[in-house]
mmCIF file of C-alpha atoms in Angstrom:
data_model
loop_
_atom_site.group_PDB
_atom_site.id
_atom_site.type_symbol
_atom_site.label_atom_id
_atom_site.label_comp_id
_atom_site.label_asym_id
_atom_site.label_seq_id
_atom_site.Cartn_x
_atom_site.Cartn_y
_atom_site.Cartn_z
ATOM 1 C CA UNK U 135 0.000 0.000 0.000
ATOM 2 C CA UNK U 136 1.328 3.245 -1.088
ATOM 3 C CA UNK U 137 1.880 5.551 1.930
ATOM 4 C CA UNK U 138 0.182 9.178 1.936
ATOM 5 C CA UNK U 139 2.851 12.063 1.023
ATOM 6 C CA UNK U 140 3.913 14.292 3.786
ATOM 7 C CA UNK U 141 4.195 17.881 2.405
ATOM 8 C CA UNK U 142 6.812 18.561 5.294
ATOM 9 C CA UNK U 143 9.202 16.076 3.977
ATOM 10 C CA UNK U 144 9.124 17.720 0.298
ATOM 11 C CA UNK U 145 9.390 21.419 2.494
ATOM 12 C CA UNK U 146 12.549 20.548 4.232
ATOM 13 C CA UNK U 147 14.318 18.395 0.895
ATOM 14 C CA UNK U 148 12.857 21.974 -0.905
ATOM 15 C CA UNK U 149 15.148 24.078 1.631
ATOM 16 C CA UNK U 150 17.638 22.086 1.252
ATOM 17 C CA UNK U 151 17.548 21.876 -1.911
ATOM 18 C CA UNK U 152 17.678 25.363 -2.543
ATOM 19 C CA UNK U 153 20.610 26.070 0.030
ATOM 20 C CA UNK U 154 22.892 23.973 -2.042
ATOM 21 C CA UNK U 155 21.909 25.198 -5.043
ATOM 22 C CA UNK U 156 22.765 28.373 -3.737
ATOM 23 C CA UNK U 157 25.881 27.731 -1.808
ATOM 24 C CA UNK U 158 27.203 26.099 -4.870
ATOM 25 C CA UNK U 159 26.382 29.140 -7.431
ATOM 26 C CA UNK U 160 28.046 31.200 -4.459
ATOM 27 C CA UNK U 161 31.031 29.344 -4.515
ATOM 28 C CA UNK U 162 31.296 29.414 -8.257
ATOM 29 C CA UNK U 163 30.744 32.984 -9.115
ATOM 30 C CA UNK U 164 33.636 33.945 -5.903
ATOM 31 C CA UNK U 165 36.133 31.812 -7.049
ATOM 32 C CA UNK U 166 35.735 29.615 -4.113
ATOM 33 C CA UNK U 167 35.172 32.749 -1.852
ATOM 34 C CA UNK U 168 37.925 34.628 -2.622
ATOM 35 C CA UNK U 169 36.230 37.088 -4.050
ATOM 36 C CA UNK U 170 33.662 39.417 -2.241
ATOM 37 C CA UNK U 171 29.752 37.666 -2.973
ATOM 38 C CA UNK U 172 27.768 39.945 -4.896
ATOM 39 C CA UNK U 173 24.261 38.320 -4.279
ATOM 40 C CA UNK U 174 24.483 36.002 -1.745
ATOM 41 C CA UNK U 175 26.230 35.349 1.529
ATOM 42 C CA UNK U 176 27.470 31.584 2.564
ATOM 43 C CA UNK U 177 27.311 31.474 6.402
ATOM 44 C CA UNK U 178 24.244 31.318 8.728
ATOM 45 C CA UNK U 179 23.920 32.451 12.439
ATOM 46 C CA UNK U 180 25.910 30.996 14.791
ATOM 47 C CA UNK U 181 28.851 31.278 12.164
ATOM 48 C CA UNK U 182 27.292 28.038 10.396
ATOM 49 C CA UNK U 183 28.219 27.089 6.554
ATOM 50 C CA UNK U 184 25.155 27.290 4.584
ATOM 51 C CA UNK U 185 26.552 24.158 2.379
ATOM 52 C CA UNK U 186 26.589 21.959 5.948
ATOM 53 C CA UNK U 187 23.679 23.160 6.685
ATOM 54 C CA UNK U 188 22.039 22.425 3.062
ATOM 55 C CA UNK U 189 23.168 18.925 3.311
ATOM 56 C CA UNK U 190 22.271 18.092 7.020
ATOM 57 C CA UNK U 191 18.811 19.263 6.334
ATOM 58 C CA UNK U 192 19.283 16.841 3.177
ATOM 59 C CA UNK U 193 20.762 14.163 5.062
ATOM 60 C CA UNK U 194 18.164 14.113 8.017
ATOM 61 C CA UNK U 195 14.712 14.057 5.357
ATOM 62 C CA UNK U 196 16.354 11.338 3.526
ATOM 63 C CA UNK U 197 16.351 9.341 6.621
ATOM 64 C CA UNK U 198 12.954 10.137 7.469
ATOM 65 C CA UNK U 199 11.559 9.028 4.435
ATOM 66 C CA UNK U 200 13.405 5.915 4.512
ATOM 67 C CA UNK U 201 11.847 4.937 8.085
ATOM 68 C CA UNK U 202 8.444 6.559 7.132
ATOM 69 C CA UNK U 203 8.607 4.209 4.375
ATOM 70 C CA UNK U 204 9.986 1.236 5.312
ATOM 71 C CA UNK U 205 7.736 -1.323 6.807
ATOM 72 C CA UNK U 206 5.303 -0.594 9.589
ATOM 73 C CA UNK U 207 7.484 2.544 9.842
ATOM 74 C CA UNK U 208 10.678 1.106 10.889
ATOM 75 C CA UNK U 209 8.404 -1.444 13.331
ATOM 76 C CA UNK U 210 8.552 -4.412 11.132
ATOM 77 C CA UNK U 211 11.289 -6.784 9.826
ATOM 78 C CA UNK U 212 13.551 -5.220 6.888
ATOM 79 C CA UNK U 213 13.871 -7.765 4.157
ATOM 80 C CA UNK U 214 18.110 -6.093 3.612
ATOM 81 C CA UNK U 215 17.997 -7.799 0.136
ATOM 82 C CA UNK U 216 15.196 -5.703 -1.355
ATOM 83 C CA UNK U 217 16.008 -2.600 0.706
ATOM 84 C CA UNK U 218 19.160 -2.389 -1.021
ATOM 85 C CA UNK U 219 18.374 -4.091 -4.510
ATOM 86 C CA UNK U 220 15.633 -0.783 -4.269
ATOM 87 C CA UNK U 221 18.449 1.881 -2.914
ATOM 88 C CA UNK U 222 20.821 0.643 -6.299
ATOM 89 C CA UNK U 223 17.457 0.841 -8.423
ATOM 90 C CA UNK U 224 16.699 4.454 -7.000
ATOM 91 C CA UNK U 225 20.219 5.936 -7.607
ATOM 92 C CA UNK U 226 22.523 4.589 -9.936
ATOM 93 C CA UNK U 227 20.856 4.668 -13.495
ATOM 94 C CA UNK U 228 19.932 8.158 -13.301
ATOM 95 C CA UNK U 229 23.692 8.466 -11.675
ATOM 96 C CA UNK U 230 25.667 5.975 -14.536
ATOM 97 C CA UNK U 231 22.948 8.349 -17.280
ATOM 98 C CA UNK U 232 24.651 11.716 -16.019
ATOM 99 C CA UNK U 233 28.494 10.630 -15.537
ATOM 100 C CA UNK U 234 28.135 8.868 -19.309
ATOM 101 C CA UNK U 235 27.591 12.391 -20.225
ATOM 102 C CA UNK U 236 29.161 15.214 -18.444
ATOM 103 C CA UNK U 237 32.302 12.887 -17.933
ATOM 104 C CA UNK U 238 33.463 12.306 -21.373
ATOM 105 C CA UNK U 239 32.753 16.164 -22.323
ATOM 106 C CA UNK U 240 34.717 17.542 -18.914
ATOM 107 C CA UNK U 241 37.555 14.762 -19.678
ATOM 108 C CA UNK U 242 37.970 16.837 -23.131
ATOM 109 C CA UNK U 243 37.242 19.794 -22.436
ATOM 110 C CA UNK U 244 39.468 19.660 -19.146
ATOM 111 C CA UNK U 245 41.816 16.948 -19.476
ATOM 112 C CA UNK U 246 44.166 18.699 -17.355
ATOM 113 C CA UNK U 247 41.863 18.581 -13.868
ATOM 114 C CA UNK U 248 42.610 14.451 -13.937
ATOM 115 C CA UNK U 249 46.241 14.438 -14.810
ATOM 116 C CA UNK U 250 47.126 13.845 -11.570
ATOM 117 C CA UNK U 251 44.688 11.272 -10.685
ATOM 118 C CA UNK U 252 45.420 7.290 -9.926
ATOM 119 C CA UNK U 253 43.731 4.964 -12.152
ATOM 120 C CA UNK U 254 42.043 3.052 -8.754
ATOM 121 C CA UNK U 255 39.777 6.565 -8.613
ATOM 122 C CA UNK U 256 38.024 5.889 -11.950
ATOM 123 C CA UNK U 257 36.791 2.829 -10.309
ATOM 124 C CA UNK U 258 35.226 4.776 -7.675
ATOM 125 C CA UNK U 259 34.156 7.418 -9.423
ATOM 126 C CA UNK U 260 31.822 4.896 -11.578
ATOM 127 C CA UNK U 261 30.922 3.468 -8.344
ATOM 128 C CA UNK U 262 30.074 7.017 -7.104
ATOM 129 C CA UNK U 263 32.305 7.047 -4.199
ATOM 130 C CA UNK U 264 35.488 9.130 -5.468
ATOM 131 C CA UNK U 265 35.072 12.231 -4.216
ATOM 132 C CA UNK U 266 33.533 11.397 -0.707
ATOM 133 C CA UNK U 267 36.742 9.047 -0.847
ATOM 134 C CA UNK U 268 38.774 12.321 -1.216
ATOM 135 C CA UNK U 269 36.686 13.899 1.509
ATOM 136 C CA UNK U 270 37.603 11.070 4.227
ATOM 137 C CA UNK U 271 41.296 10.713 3.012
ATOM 138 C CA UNK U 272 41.105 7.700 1.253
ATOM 139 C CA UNK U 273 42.652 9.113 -2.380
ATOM 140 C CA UNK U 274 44.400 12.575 -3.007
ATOM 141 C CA UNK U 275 42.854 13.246 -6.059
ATOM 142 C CA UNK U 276 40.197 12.230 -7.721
ATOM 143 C CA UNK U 277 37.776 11.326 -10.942
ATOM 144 C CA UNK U 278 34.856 13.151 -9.727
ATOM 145 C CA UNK U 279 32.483 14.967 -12.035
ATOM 146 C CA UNK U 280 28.631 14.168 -10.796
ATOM 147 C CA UNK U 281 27.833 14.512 -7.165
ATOM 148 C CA UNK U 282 30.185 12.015 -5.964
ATOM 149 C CA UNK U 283 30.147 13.129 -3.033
ATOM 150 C CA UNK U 284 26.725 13.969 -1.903
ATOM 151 C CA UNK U 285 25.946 10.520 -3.515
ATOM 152 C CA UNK U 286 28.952 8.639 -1.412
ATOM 153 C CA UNK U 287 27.152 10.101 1.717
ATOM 154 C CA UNK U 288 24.068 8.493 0.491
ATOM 155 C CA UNK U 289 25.050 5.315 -0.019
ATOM 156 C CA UNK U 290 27.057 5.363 3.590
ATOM 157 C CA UNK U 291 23.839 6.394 4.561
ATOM 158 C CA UNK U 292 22.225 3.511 3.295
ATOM 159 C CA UNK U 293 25.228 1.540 4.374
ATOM 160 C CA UNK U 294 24.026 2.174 8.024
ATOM 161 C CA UNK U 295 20.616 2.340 8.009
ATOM 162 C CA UNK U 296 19.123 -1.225 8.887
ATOM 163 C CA UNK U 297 22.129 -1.028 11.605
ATOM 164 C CA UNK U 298 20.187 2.753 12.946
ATOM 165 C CA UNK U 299 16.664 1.137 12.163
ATOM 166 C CA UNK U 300 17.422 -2.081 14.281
ATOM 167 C CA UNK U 301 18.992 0.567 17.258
ATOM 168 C CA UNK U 302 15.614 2.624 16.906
ATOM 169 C CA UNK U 303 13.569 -0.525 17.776
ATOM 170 C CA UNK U 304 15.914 -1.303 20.658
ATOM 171 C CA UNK U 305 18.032 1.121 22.176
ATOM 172 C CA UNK U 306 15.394 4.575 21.450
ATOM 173 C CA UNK U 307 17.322 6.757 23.706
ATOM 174 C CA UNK U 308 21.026 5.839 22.616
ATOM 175 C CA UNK U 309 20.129 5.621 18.845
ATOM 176 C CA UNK U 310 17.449 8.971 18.663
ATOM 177 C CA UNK U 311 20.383 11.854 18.666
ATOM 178 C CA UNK U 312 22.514 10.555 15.792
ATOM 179 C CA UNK U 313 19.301 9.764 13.522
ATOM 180 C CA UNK U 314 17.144 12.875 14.275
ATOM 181 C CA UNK U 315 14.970 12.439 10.865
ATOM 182 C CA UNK U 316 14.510 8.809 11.481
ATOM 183 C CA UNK U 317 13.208 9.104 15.289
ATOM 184 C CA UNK U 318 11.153 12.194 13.891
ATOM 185 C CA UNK U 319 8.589 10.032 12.070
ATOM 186 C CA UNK U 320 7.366 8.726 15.521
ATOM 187 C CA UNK U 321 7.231 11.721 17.542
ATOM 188 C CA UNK U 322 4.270 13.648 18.716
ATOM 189 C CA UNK U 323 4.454 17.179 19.491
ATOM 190 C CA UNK U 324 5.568 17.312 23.384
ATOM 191 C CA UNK U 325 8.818 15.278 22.568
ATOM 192 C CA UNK U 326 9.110 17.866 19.143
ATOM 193 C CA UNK U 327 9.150 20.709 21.105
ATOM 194 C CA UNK U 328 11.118 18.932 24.103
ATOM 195 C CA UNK U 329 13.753 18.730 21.289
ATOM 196 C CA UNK U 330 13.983 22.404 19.963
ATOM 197 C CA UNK U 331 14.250 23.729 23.102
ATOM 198 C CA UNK U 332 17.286 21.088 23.813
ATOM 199 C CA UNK U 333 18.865 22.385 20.556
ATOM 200 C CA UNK U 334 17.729 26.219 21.302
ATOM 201 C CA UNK U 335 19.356 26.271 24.195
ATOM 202 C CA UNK U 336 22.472 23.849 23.671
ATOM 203 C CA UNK U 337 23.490 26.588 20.999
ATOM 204 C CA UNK U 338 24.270 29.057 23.393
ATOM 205 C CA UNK U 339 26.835 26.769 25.842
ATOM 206 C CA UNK U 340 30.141 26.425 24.770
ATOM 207 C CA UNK U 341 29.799 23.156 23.187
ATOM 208 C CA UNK U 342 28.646 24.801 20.106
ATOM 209 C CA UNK U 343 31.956 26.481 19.412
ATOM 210 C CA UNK U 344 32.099 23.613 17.706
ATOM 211 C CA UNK U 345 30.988 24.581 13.599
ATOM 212 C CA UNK U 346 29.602 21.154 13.028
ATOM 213 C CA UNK U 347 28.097 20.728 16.763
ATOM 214 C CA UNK U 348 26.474 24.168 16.225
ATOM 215 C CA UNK U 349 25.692 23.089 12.562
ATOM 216 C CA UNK U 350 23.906 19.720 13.892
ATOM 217 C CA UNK U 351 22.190 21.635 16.596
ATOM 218 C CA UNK U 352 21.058 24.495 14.123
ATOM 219 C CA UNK U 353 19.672 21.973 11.712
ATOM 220 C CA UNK U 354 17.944 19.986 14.488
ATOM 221 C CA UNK U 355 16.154 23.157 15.177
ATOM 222 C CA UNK U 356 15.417 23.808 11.771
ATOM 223 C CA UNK U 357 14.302 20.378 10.638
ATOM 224 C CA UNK U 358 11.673 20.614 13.378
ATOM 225 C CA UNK U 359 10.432 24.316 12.987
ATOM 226 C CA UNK U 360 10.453 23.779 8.666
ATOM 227 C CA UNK U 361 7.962 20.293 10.027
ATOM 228 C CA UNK U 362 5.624 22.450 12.290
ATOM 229 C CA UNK U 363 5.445 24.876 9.560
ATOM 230 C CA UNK U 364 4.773 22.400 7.014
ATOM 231 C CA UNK U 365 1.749 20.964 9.091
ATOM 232 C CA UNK U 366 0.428 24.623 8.854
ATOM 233 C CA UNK U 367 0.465 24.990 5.437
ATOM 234 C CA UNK U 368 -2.023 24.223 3.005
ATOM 235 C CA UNK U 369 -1.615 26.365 -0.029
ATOM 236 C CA UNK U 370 -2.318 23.845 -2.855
ATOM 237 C CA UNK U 371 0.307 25.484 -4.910
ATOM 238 C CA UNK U 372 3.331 25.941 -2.666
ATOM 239 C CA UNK U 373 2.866 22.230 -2.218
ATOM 240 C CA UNK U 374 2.997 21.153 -5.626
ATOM 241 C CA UNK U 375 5.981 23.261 -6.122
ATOM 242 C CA UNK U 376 7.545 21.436 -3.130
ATOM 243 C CA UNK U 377 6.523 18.163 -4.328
ATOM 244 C CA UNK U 378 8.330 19.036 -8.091
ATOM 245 C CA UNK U 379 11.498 20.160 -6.548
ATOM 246 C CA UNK U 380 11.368 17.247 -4.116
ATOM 247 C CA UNK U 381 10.815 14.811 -7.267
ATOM 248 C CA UNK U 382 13.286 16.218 -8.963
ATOM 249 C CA UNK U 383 15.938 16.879 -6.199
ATOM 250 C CA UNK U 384 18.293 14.021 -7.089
ATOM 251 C CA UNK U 385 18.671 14.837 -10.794
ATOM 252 C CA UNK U 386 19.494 18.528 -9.427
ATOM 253 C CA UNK U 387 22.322 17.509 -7.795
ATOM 254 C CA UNK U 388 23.553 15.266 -10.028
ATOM 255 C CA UNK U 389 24.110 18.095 -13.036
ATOM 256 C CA UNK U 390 23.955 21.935 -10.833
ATOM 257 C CA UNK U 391 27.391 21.747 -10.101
ATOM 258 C CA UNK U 392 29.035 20.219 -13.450
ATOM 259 C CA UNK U 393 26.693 23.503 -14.685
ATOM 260 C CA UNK U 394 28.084 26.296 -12.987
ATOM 261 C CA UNK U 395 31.813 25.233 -13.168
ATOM 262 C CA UNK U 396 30.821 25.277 -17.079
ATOM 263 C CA UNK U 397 28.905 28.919 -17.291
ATOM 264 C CA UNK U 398 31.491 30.563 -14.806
ATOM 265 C CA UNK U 399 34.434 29.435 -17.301
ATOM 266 C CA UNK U 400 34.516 32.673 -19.306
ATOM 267 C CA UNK U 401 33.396 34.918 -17.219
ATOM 268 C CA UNK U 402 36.056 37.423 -15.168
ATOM 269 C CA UNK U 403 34.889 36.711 -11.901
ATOM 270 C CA UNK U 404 36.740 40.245 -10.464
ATOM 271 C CA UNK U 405 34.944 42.397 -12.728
ATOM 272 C CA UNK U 406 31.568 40.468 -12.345
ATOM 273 C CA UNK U 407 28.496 43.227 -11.320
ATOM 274 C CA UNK U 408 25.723 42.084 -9.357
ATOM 275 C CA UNK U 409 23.574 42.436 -11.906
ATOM 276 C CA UNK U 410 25.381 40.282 -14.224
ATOM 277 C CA UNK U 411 25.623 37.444 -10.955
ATOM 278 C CA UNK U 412 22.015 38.091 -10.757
ATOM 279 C CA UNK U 413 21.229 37.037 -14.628
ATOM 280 C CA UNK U 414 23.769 34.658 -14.552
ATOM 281 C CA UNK U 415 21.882 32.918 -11.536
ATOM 282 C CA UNK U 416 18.961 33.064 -13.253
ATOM 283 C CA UNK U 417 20.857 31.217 -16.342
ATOM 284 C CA UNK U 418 22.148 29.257 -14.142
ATOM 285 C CA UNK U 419 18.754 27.973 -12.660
ATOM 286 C CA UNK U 420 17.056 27.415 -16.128
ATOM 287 C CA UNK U 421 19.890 25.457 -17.282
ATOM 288 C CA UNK U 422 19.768 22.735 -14.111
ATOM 289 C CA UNK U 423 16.139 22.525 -14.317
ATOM 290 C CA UNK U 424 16.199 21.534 -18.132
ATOM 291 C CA UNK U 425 19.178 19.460 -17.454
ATOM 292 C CA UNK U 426 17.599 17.398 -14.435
ATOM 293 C CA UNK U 427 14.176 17.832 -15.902
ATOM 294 C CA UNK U 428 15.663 15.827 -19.437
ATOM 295 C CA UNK U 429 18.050 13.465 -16.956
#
């Protein structure tokens, strides 16, 4: 039986969605902030990354929807064969689709940017793993051209996520913390708002000095505030847009960032106006939503 959508779910992926999207164009058009932003700033209160924040918010609905969909909402046996026989289904087609296109034409164009990497990371980077295996330290350089990171993150996610299921069922109170999205599903409102008060008030101690403490604490907060929202809303068209750019959310991050690396390549960055970031943004947009829209 085909569970009913949750329009808070497509809210927070929409957020999220939209912080990367901008943290990315950001990035891009300031030469990897060293140039002053001209339309956008990159950090949040409490000194927080709006790319960390972008993908917690992503990383925290993903594992929602997993438990709200998997059976009796994380309550039942998980048959591991079909969960992850569906998690390859669900991600690497539309993944192999994209890297048999933008790789070949950024090898070309660029042949230069994998000189200097080993052979072993064109494995991984078919496997979609060679950039997140830059990120932990695993290879120097690396093959990566589509979202190999966000999509190694997924699949770690996916890695773990009978292991967090299974502690949800029988260790609640030593498993909830780690897997805020997953534990979410079950809550009702007292233990919500037990929760952002915990976070509201944890980023004021000293503990959140930390970036990625305060980051996990902001997002907490936010994941929870975007939900409560989301159960007040019921504008029949702010949905469906939510619902479009959550249906579509996967595609956009396989192709926005191959994008912008491509329409920032003959631009002079220095002598950039805002104006010209702003049209270029809006360029920019059009051109991942016809790309992910055809992917």
């Amino acid at each position: 039986m085909k569970k009913q959508r949750l329009f808070y779910l497509d809210l927070i992926r929409a957020v999220a969605l939209v912080c990367i999207l901008v943290i990315h164009f950001n990035a891009a058009v300031t030469g990897y902030f060293t140039l002053p932003s001209k339309l956008f700033g990159s950090v949040l209160p409490f000194n927080i990354y709006l790319g960390d924040f972008g993908s917690s918010l992503f990383f925290m609905v993903s594992g929602a929807a997993l438990q709200y969909t998997s059976p009796g909402q994380g309550r039942e046996p998980l048959n591991l064969a079909r969960f992850y026989q569906k998690r390859a289904k669900a991600v690497y087609p539309m993944f192999w689709l994209a890297w048999c296109i933008f790789f070949p034409i950024r090898f070309v164009t660029k042949p230069g940017y994998y000189a200097a990497a080993k052979t072993p990371s064109l494995l991984l980077t078919v496997l979609g793993l060679d950039n997140f295996a830059q990120a932990a330290g695993w290879v120097t350089m690396d093959f990566a051209c589509v979202g190999e990171w966000f999509l190694g993150s997924i699949l770690f996610l996916y890695l773990l996520f009978p292991l967090l299921r299974w502690g949800l069922r029988k260790q609640p109170l030593l498993t909830w913390a780690v897997v805020l999205g997953m534990a979410f599903v079950h809550w009702k409102r007292p233990a919500r708002l037990g929760v952002l008060a915990g976070c509201a008030v944890l980023l004021f101690t000293p503990a959140a000095a930390d970036g990625k403490v305060a980051c996990a604490l902001f997002s907490a907060a936010a994941f929870i505030l975007l939900a409560a929202l989301g159960g007040c809303i019921h504008w029949v068209p702010l949905q469906n847009a939510c619902a479009l750019l959550s249906k579509y959310s996967y595609a956009v991050f396989l192709t926005h960032h191959v994008i912008i690396l491509r329409l920032v390549d003959n631009f002079d960055l220095a002598a950039m106006t805002r104006r010209d970031t702003a049209l270029l943004f809006g360029v920019y947009l059009l051109a991942v939503a016809a790309a992910s829209a055809a992917l």
